[in-house]
């Protein structure tokens, strides 16, 4: 087996167990022997990408007593051992006898108990091939060597480990001795070469059978190439045949067992670079893995605490934790005491900052203030504390303040502190108390909208029962919170304590006032469970009266008076049914505040307030209004579209745009444009022989057919008068010199379209059109303001009219100027779709004798 596979195995063994560095131990001054050869090959084949060699440790040597030329290790030199212990992994490149001595010395130095790993190569005479090389017939040193070699791993050459080969060798030697009384050294028996020859034959046969169908087409080189780079599992052994025809077998890693026999603990596959674990557990001195190259605490434990410090910390940590706990408890107690004193001091209000309205006439004149003043017996007086609107409820002390029993004033302050800490979105804010000589005044928030029943009775907004039920949700939430808090009950619950703020949220007032009143009067605050239940039942009775007041208005007609309702297939009490349950004379049959809370959730009332409901309705109205606006806008756009179509029949789009933008519309002179006039020569006879309605129907059909044709051309329809139809091209949007050709093509289409319209009462006859064309300068502008028209003026118009009047039926009469422009523009087009035929010179009024032309189409259907 090549030496490089040992180095590969060592490199991947280091990767398997996360080793980055190792020591290399060799004999000093051994420049030609065992250590030198192995050290040189190690540096040549070791995979440096992962494993790095650390220190090369040269063990000092001395000459042997028996053989002066032989060097032996001086293992008593401390310098080498100081380097060995710097890393936990060491590669021993020592001869077999020196290796045994090294391991025994390592045992005496306590390095063979699992913290260190020593590695050796089982090659070139290292006695790892015998299972007794650690045994030297010295009972004392053998026992030490047995223990020391437990910390040694041997990377074995597995190339000669054939299955059954050792047994076969022993059998042959026994037969030799029995038959011939001849003893032979097992190494002299050539059984290995025989088995290797058989393996090559088996490789050849297996390759031959695999390639049997392809043999006629294969060369020898191809046959050999196909046999390489494959794994063969033969009866003798399993190996990988690489590209250079070397049989690579798995590399075994051996370790001495407690019984003194070497056993394979790891197997390395060179081609796949993987390890297999033949044994159930690695069991390295009680651990399931090999040690790290550097311990977590460092080689000398410098990264971890010493045992003495650990023992000291084991004692000090509990003591420090206990002291710290006591200190934290004291700090918390002091902070809470100081906070409590600050809260108590904050709750003791100054009387000089309180201004009360002793008389109802002192109110600001609002209905709310008048109502509150009439009920000052329950709610107290109204007034201001600083800038805040407040109620001031006066409670009488059982004695004067200086004669109160010991602890009574502190109890009053503790109760006030409890009231201040009982905060909820549906409770009024409690500001504090003012202790007088014989009285205790309770100061709390005064919402702006006053009592709930007063608000719902005077405001038409709350005629909707859904809005009133939204207020009920606030009351239930506040009452349920009071019953769950340390206050446990309200004690004075009625409609007067249900106040509404500026956001139309119901806030419950006087939470805790009843308990404070009992303290001031000297009555012990009842805290037993039965007493709290009675007070809570009384609170529910008060809620029933509030609910009855809300449902007793005209809005009650909107609520179904059924005992129960079906919501989402779940039976739920109606508001009337819940009111009756709350007003039950037997407290045991009244619902609890928890029942009321669940009732509001089941009815989908929970989480809604007046503002949300009003915003929802405003949003609904806005959505409906937006839909109406969109519909009206769509109608407006449709009407505008119709208006635009009507305007386009009267004026050009450019003129319409200027009119909408309030831009001035000035008359404009166009240097070149082509005008078309058409009429029906027999129209006077049609008027004579047909009725007025038939004439109108005929003209409507005729002009509608013309309008459909005109839409496909770059022209503008000027006007229609009776049977006359006037069209122009080149204005109001200029189109260069192509207007004459455009009008010529239009004239051909109009003549064809006119032939398709039949005269009513003439037996299916169609009239023949007479068309005239002329080109030249034209003046155009808007005439009139009530019914504005886009009119054309100039000699070009007159000449075009003369062309039409001097023409003939079913012919297109063209002036010389139009012919010139049309032919000039038509030269760039091929093939031509029209042509001109000279009519000769004719007399035209105002022009004299001029040559005119007939326009004809070059296509058969026009």
JSON list of C-alpha atoms in Angstrom, two decimals, residues 573-732:
[
{"chain": "A", "resi": 573, "resn": "UNK", "atom": "CA", "xyz": [-81.69, 37.13, 25.12]},
{"chain": "A", "resi": 574, "resn": "UNK", "atom": "CA", "xyz": [-83.32, 40.21, 23.69]},
{"chain": "A", "resi": 575, "resn": "UNK", "atom": "CA", "xyz": [-82.78, 43.58, 25.46]},
{"chain": "A", "resi": 576, "resn": "UNK", "atom": "CA", "xyz": [-86.27, 43.35, 26.96]},
{"chain": "A", "resi": 577, "resn": "UNK", "atom": "CA", "xyz": [-85.62, 39.86, 28.24]},
{"chain": "A", "resi": 578, "resn": "UNK", "atom": "CA", "xyz": [-82.30, 40.92, 29.77]},
{"chain": "A", "resi": 579, "resn": "UNK", "atom": "CA", "xyz": [-83.99, 43.90, 31.40]},
{"chain": "A", "resi": 580, "resn": "UNK", "atom": "CA", "xyz": [-86.57, 41.58, 33.00]},
{"chain": "A", "resi": 581, "resn": "UNK", "atom": "CA", "xyz": [-83.82, 39.28, 34.27]},
{"chain": "A", "resi": 582, "resn": "UNK", "atom": "CA", "xyz": [-81.94, 42.17, 35.86]},
{"chain": "A", "resi": 583, "resn": "UNK", "atom": "CA", "xyz": [-85.12, 43.43, 37.55]},
{"chain": "A", "resi": 584, "resn": "UNK", "atom": "CA", "xyz": [-85.96, 40.04, 39.04]},
{"chain": "A", "resi": 585, "resn": "UNK", "atom": "CA", "xyz": [-86.87, 40.36, 42.73]},
{"chain": "A", "resi": 586, "resn": "UNK", "atom": "CA", "xyz": [-84.84, 37.28, 43.60]},
{"chain": "A", "resi": 587, "resn": "UNK", "atom": "CA", "xyz": [-81.10, 38.17, 43.44]},
{"chain": "A", "resi": 588, "resn": "UNK", "atom": "CA", "xyz": [-80.20, 34.57, 42.67]},
{"chain": "A", "resi": 589, "resn": "UNK", "atom": "CA", "xyz": [-81.99, 34.77, 39.30]},
{"chain": "A", "resi": 590, "resn": "UNK", "atom": "CA", "xyz": [-80.29, 37.97, 38.20]},
{"chain": "A", "resi": 591, "resn": "UNK", "atom": "CA", "xyz": [-77.39, 37.69, 35.75]},
{"chain": "A", "resi": 592, "resn": "UNK", "atom": "CA", "xyz": [-73.87, 38.52, 36.87]},
{"chain": "A", "resi": 593, "resn": "UNK", "atom": "CA", "xyz": [-71.71, 41.20, 35.32]},
{"chain": "A", "resi": 594, "resn": "UNK", "atom": "CA", "xyz": [-69.88, 38.40, 33.48]},
{"chain": "A", "resi": 595, "resn": "UNK", "atom": "CA", "xyz": [-73.20, 37.23, 32.02]},
{"chain": "A", "resi": 596, "resn": "UNK", "atom": "CA", "xyz": [-73.93, 40.78, 30.89]},
{"chain": "A", "resi": 597, "resn": "UNK", "atom": "CA", "xyz": [-70.50, 41.04, 29.26]},
{"chain": "A", "resi": 598, "resn": "UNK", "atom": "CA", "xyz": [-71.01, 37.78, 27.36]},
{"chain": "A", "resi": 599, "resn": "UNK", "atom": "CA", "xyz": [-74.48, 38.96, 26.33]},
{"chain": "A", "resi": 600, "resn": "UNK", "atom": "CA", "xyz": [-73.08, 42.11, 24.70]},
{"chain": "A", "resi": 601, "resn": "UNK", "atom": "CA", "xyz": [-70.48, 40.01, 22.85]},
{"chain": "A", "resi": 602, "resn": "UNK", "atom": "CA", "xyz": [-73.07, 37.48, 21.67]},
{"chain": "A", "resi": 603, "resn": "UNK", "atom": "CA", "xyz": [-75.26, 40.27, 20.30]},
{"chain": "A", "resi": 604, "resn": "UNK", "atom": "CA", "xyz": [-72.24, 41.66, 18.40]},
{"chain": "A", "resi": 605, "resn": "UNK", "atom": "CA", "xyz": [-72.48, 44.88, 20.42]},
{"chain": "A", "resi": 606, "resn": "UNK", "atom": "CA", "xyz": [-69.05, 44.64, 22.02]},
{"chain": "A", "resi": 607, "resn": "UNK", "atom": "CA", "xyz": [-66.44, 47.09, 20.78]},
{"chain": "A", "resi": 608, "resn": "UNK", "atom": "CA", "xyz": [-68.91, 49.56, 19.22]},
{"chain": "A", "resi": 609, "resn": "UNK", "atom": "CA", "xyz": [-69.45, 53.09, 20.49]},
{"chain": "A", "resi": 610, "resn": "UNK", "atom": "CA", "xyz": [-71.54, 56.04, 19.47]},
{"chain": "A", "resi": 611, "resn": "UNK", "atom": "CA", "xyz": [-68.79, 57.71, 17.49]},
{"chain": "A", "resi": 612, "resn": "UNK", "atom": "CA", "xyz": [-68.06, 54.52, 15.54]},
{"chain": "A", "resi": 613, "resn": "UNK", "atom": "CA", "xyz": [-71.74, 54.02, 14.75]},
{"chain": "A", "resi": 614, "resn": "UNK", "atom": "CA", "xyz": [-72.17, 57.62, 13.64]},
{"chain": "A", "resi": 615, "resn": "UNK", "atom": "CA", "xyz": [-69.03, 57.39, 11.52]},
{"chain": "A", "resi": 616, "resn": "UNK", "atom": "CA", "xyz": [-70.31, 54.14, 9.98]},
{"chain": "A", "resi": 617, "resn": "UNK", "atom": "CA", "xyz": [-73.57, 55.78, 9.07]},
{"chain": "A", "resi": 618, "resn": "UNK", "atom": "CA", "xyz": [-71.75, 58.82, 7.75]},
{"chain": "A", "resi": 619, "resn": "UNK", "atom": "CA", "xyz": [-69.56, 56.51, 5.68]},
{"chain": "A", "resi": 620, "resn": "UNK", "atom": "CA", "xyz": [-72.63, 54.70, 4.35]},
{"chain": "A", "resi": 621, "resn": "UNK", "atom": "CA", "xyz": [-74.23, 58.02, 3.43]},
{"chain": "A", "resi": 622, "resn": "UNK", "atom": "CA", "xyz": [-70.98, 59.13, 1.79]},
{"chain": "A", "resi": 623, "resn": "UNK", "atom": "CA", "xyz": [-70.84, 55.89, -0.23]},
{"chain": "A", "resi": 624, "resn": "UNK", "atom": "CA", "xyz": [-74.42, 56.33, -1.38]},
{"chain": "A", "resi": 625, "resn": "UNK", "atom": "CA", "xyz": [-73.77, 59.97, -2.23]},
{"chain": "A", "resi": 626, "resn": "UNK", "atom": "CA", "xyz": [-70.65, 58.98, -4.14]},
{"chain": "A", "resi": 627, "resn": "UNK", "atom": "CA", "xyz": [-72.63, 56.41, -6.10]},
{"chain": "A", "resi": 628, "resn": "UNK", "atom": "CA", "xyz": [-75.25, 59.06, -6.93]},
{"chain": "A", "resi": 629, "resn": "UNK", "atom": "CA", "xyz": [-72.55, 61.51, -7.97]},
{"chain": "A", "resi": 630, "resn": "UNK", "atom": "CA", "xyz": [-70.93, 58.87, -10.19]},
{"chain": "A", "resi": 631, "resn": "UNK", "atom": "CA", "xyz": [-74.25, 58.11, -11.82]},
{"chain": "A", "resi": 632, "resn": "UNK", "atom": "CA", "xyz": [-74.96, 61.82, -12.38]},
{"chain": "A", "resi": 633, "resn": "UNK", "atom": "CA", "xyz": [-71.44, 62.30, -13.68]},
{"chain": "A", "resi": 634, "resn": "UNK", "atom": "CA", "xyz": [-71.91, 59.43, -16.13]},
{"chain": "A", "resi": 635, "resn": "UNK", "atom": "CA", "xyz": [-75.19, 61.00, -17.32]},
{"chain": "A", "resi": 636, "resn": "UNK", "atom": "CA", "xyz": [-73.47, 64.35, -17.65]},
{"chain": "A", "resi": 637, "resn": "UNK", "atom": "CA", "xyz": [-70.63, 62.84, -19.68]},
{"chain": "A", "resi": 638, "resn": "UNK", "atom": "CA", "xyz": [-73.13, 61.11, -21.94]},
{"chain": "A", "resi": 639, "resn": "UNK", "atom": "CA", "xyz": [-75.01, 64.38, -22.51]},
{"chain": "A", "resi": 640, "resn": "UNK", "atom": "CA", "xyz": [-71.77, 66.16, -23.16]},
{"chain": "A", "resi": 641, "resn": "UNK", "atom": "CA", "xyz": [-70.81, 63.51, -25.70]},
{"chain": "A", "resi": 642, "resn": "UNK", "atom": "CA", "xyz": [-74.11, 64.07, -27.50]},
{"chain": "A", "resi": 643, "resn": "UNK", "atom": "CA", "xyz": [-73.57, 67.82, -27.36]},
{"chain": "A", "resi": 644, "resn": "UNK", "atom": "CA", "xyz": [-70.09, 67.40, -28.82]},
{"chain": "A", "resi": 645, "resn": "UNK", "atom": "CA", "xyz": [-71.47, 65.32, -31.66]},
{"chain": "A", "resi": 646, "resn": "UNK", "atom": "CA", "xyz": [-74.10, 68.02, -32.36]},
{"chain": "A", "resi": 647, "resn": "UNK", "atom": "CA", "xyz": [-71.52, 70.79, -32.22]},
{"chain": "A", "resi": 648, "resn": "UNK", "atom": "CA", "xyz": [-69.25, 68.88, -34.58]},
{"chain": "A", "resi": 649, "resn": "UNK", "atom": "CA", "xyz": [-72.08, 68.97, -37.11]},
{"chain": "A", "resi": 650, "resn": "UNK", "atom": "CA", "xyz": [-72.09, 72.75, -36.86]},
{"chain": "A", "resi": 651, "resn": "UNK", "atom": "CA", "xyz": [-68.46, 73.72, -36.22]},
{"chain": "A", "resi": 652, "resn": "UNK", "atom": "CA", "xyz": [-65.01, 72.18, -36.61]},
{"chain": "A", "resi": 653, "resn": "UNK", "atom": "CA", "xyz": [-63.46, 70.56, -33.51]},
{"chain": "A", "resi": 654, "resn": "UNK", "atom": "CA", "xyz": [-60.66, 73.17, -33.48]},
{"chain": "A", "resi": 655, "resn": "UNK", "atom": "CA", "xyz": [-63.21, 75.99, -33.29]},
{"chain": "A", "resi": 656, "resn": "UNK", "atom": "CA", "xyz": [-65.16, 74.16, -30.54]},
{"chain": "A", "resi": 657, "resn": "UNK", "atom": "CA", "xyz": [-61.97, 73.83, -28.47]},
{"chain": "A", "resi": 658, "resn": "UNK", "atom": "CA", "xyz": [-61.30, 77.57, -28.79]},
{"chain": "A", "resi": 659, "resn": "UNK", "atom": "CA", "xyz": [-64.87, 78.38, -27.78]},
{"chain": "A", "resi": 660, "resn": "UNK", "atom": "CA", "xyz": [-64.55, 76.22, -24.64]},
{"chain": "A", "resi": 661, "resn": "UNK", "atom": "CA", "xyz": [-61.23, 77.83, -23.73]},
{"chain": "A", "resi": 662, "resn": "UNK", "atom": "CA", "xyz": [-62.71, 81.32, -24.24]},
{"chain": "A", "resi": 663, "resn": "UNK", "atom": "CA", "xyz": [-60.11, 82.02, -26.91]},
{"chain": "A", "resi": 664, "resn": "UNK", "atom": "CA", "xyz": [-60.85, 84.63, -29.61]},
{"chain": "A", "resi": 665, "resn": "UNK", "atom": "CA", "xyz": [-61.95, 83.19, -32.95]},
{"chain": "A", "resi": 666, "resn": "UNK", "atom": "CA", "xyz": [-60.64, 85.31, -35.80]},
{"chain": "A", "resi": 667, "resn": "UNK", "atom": "CA", "xyz": [-61.29, 84.82, -39.50]},
{"chain": "A", "resi": 668, "resn": "UNK", "atom": "CA", "xyz": [-58.44, 83.06, -41.23]},
{"chain": "A", "resi": 669, "resn": "UNK", "atom": "CA", "xyz": [-57.16, 83.03, -44.83]},
{"chain": "A", "resi": 670, "resn": "UNK", "atom": "CA", "xyz": [-56.08, 79.68, -46.21]},
{"chain": "A", "resi": 671, "resn": "UNK", "atom": "CA", "xyz": [-53.70, 79.88, -49.19]},
{"chain": "A", "resi": 672, "resn": "UNK", "atom": "CA", "xyz": [-54.90, 76.68, -50.79]},
{"chain": "A", "resi": 673, "resn": "UNK", "atom": "CA", "xyz": [-57.98, 74.51, -50.31]},
{"chain": "A", "resi": 674, "resn": "UNK", "atom": "CA", "xyz": [-60.31, 72.48, -52.54]},
{"chain": "A", "resi": 675, "resn": "UNK", "atom": "CA", "xyz": [-64.10, 72.98, -52.46]},
{"chain": "A", "resi": 676, "resn": "UNK", "atom": "CA", "xyz": [-66.71, 70.49, -53.72]},
{"chain": "A", "resi": 677, "resn": "UNK", "atom": "CA", "xyz": [-70.30, 71.44, -54.65]},
{"chain": "A", "resi": 678, "resn": "UNK", "atom": "CA", "xyz": [-72.91, 68.85, -55.53]},
{"chain": "A", "resi": 679, "resn": "UNK", "atom": "CA", "xyz": [-76.61, 68.99, -56.36]},
{"chain": "A", "resi": 680, "resn": "UNK", "atom": "CA", "xyz": [-79.35, 66.96, -58.04]},
{"chain": "A", "resi": 681, "resn": "UNK", "atom": "CA", "xyz": [-80.36, 68.38, -61.45]},
{"chain": "A", "resi": 682, "resn": "UNK", "atom": "CA", "xyz": [-83.80, 66.72, -61.33]},
{"chain": "A", "resi": 683, "resn": "UNK", "atom": "CA", "xyz": [-84.55, 67.95, -57.81]},
{"chain": "A", "resi": 684, "resn": "UNK", "atom": "CA", "xyz": [-87.20, 70.53, -59.03]},
{"chain": "A", "resi": 685, "resn": "UNK", "atom": "CA", "xyz": [-89.14, 67.67, -60.70]},
{"chain": "A", "resi": 686, "resn": "UNK", "atom": "CA", "xyz": [-88.84, 65.58, -57.51]},
{"chain": "A", "resi": 687, "resn": "UNK", "atom": "CA", "xyz": [-90.31, 68.48, -55.52]},
{"chain": "A", "resi": 688, "resn": "UNK", "atom": "CA", "xyz": [-93.16, 68.83, -58.01]},
{"chain": "A", "resi": 689, "resn": "UNK", "atom": "CA", "xyz": [-94.05, 65.14, -58.19]},
{"chain": "A", "resi": 690, "resn": "UNK", "atom": "CA", "xyz": [-93.47, 64.05, -54.56]},
{"chain": "A", "resi": 691, "resn": "UNK", "atom": "CA", "xyz": [-95.06, 65.14, -51.33]},
{"chain": "A", "resi": 692, "resn": "UNK", "atom": "CA", "xyz": [-93.14, 67.27, -48.77]},
{"chain": "A", "resi": 693, "resn": "UNK", "atom": "CA", "xyz": [-92.60, 64.36, -46.39]},
{"chain": "A", "resi": 694, "resn": "UNK", "atom": "CA", "xyz": [-91.28, 62.18, -49.20]},
{"chain": "A", "resi": 695, "resn": "UNK", "atom": "CA", "xyz": [-88.91, 64.93, -50.25]},
{"chain": "A", "resi": 696, "resn": "UNK", "atom": "CA", "xyz": [-87.64, 65.30, -46.69]},
{"chain": "A", "resi": 697, "resn": "UNK", "atom": "CA", "xyz": [-87.20, 61.54, -46.36]},
{"chain": "A", "resi": 698, "resn": "UNK", "atom": "CA", "xyz": [-85.32, 61.43, -49.68]},
{"chain": "A", "resi": 699, "resn": "UNK", "atom": "CA", "xyz": [-82.97, 64.27, -48.69]},
{"chain": "A", "resi": 700, "resn": "UNK", "atom": "CA", "xyz": [-82.36, 62.68, -45.26]},
{"chain": "A", "resi": 701, "resn": "UNK", "atom": "CA", "xyz": [-81.35, 59.40, -46.89]},
{"chain": "A", "resi": 702, "resn": "UNK", "atom": "CA", "xyz": [-79.18, 61.16, -49.45]},
{"chain": "A", "resi": 703, "resn": "UNK", "atom": "CA", "xyz": [-77.31, 63.38, -46.96]},
{"chain": "A", "resi": 704, "resn": "UNK", "atom": "CA", "xyz": [-76.94, 60.54, -44.40]},
{"chain": "A", "resi": 705, "resn": "UNK", "atom": "CA", "xyz": [-75.29, 58.42, -47.09]},
{"chain": "A", "resi": 706, "resn": "UNK", "atom": "CA", "xyz": [-72.98, 61.35, -47.92]},
{"chain": "A", "resi": 707, "resn": "UNK", "atom": "CA", "xyz": [-72.13, 61.85, -44.21]},
{"chain": "A", "resi": 708, "resn": "UNK", "atom": "CA", "xyz": [-71.02, 58.20, -43.84]},
{"chain": "A", "resi": 709, "resn": "UNK", "atom": "CA", "xyz": [-68.67, 58.61, -46.82]},
{"chain": "A", "resi": 710, "resn": "UNK", "atom": "CA", "xyz": [-67.29, 61.96, -45.62]},
{"chain": "A", "resi": 711, "resn": "UNK", "atom": "CA", "xyz": [-66.19, 60.47, -42.27]},
{"chain": "A", "resi": 712, "resn": "UNK", "atom": "CA", "xyz": [-63.57, 58.37, -44.06]},
{"chain": "A", "resi": 713, "resn": "UNK", "atom": "CA", "xyz": [-61.78, 61.34, -45.68]},
{"chain": "A", "resi": 714, "resn": "UNK", "atom": "CA", "xyz": [-59.73, 64.30, -44.53]},
{"chain": "A", "resi": 715, "resn": "UNK", "atom": "CA", "xyz": [-62.45, 66.81, -45.34]},
{"chain": "A", "resi": 716, "resn": "UNK", "atom": "CA", "xyz": [-64.88, 69.13, -43.55]},
{"chain": "A", "resi": 717, "resn": "UNK", "atom": "CA", "xyz": [-68.62, 69.28, -44.35]},
{"chain": "A", "resi": 718, "resn": "UNK", "atom": "CA", "xyz": [-69.50, 72.95, -44.72]},
{"chain": "A", "resi": 719, "resn": "UNK", "atom": "CA", "xyz": [-73.30, 72.93, -45.18]},
{"chain": "A", "resi": 720, "resn": "UNK", "atom": "CA", "xyz": [-76.32, 71.41, -46.89]},
{"chain": "A", "resi": 721, "resn": "UNK", "atom": "CA", "xyz": [-79.03, 73.54, -48.53]},
{"chain": "A", "resi": 722, "resn": "UNK", "atom": "CA", "xyz": [-81.89, 71.55, -50.00]},
{"chain": "A", "resi": 723, "resn": "UNK", "atom": "CA", "xyz": [-80.20, 69.23, -52.49]},
{"chain": "A", "resi": 724, "resn": "UNK", "atom": "CA", "xyz": [-76.88, 71.10, -52.40]},
{"chain": "A", "resi": 725, "resn": "UNK", "atom": "CA", "xyz": [-73.98, 69.49, -50.45]},
{"chain": "A", "resi": 726, "resn": "UNK", "atom": "CA", "xyz": [-70.76, 71.49, -49.86]},
{"chain": "A", "resi": 727, "resn": "UNK", "atom": "CA", "xyz": [-67.46, 69.92, -48.67]},
{"chain": "A", "resi": 728, "resn": "UNK", "atom": "CA", "xyz": [-63.92, 71.37, -48.34]},
{"chain": "A", "resi": 729, "resn": "UNK", "atom": "CA", "xyz": [-60.48, 69.90, -47.74]},
{"chain": "A", "resi": 730, "resn": "UNK", "atom": "CA", "xyz": [-57.38, 71.77, -46.56]},
{"chain": "A", "resi": 731, "resn": "UNK", "atom": "CA", "xyz": [-59.14, 73.68, -43.80]},
{"chain": "A", "resi": 732, "resn": "UNK", "atom": "CA", "xyz": [-59.64, 74.29, -40.90]}
]
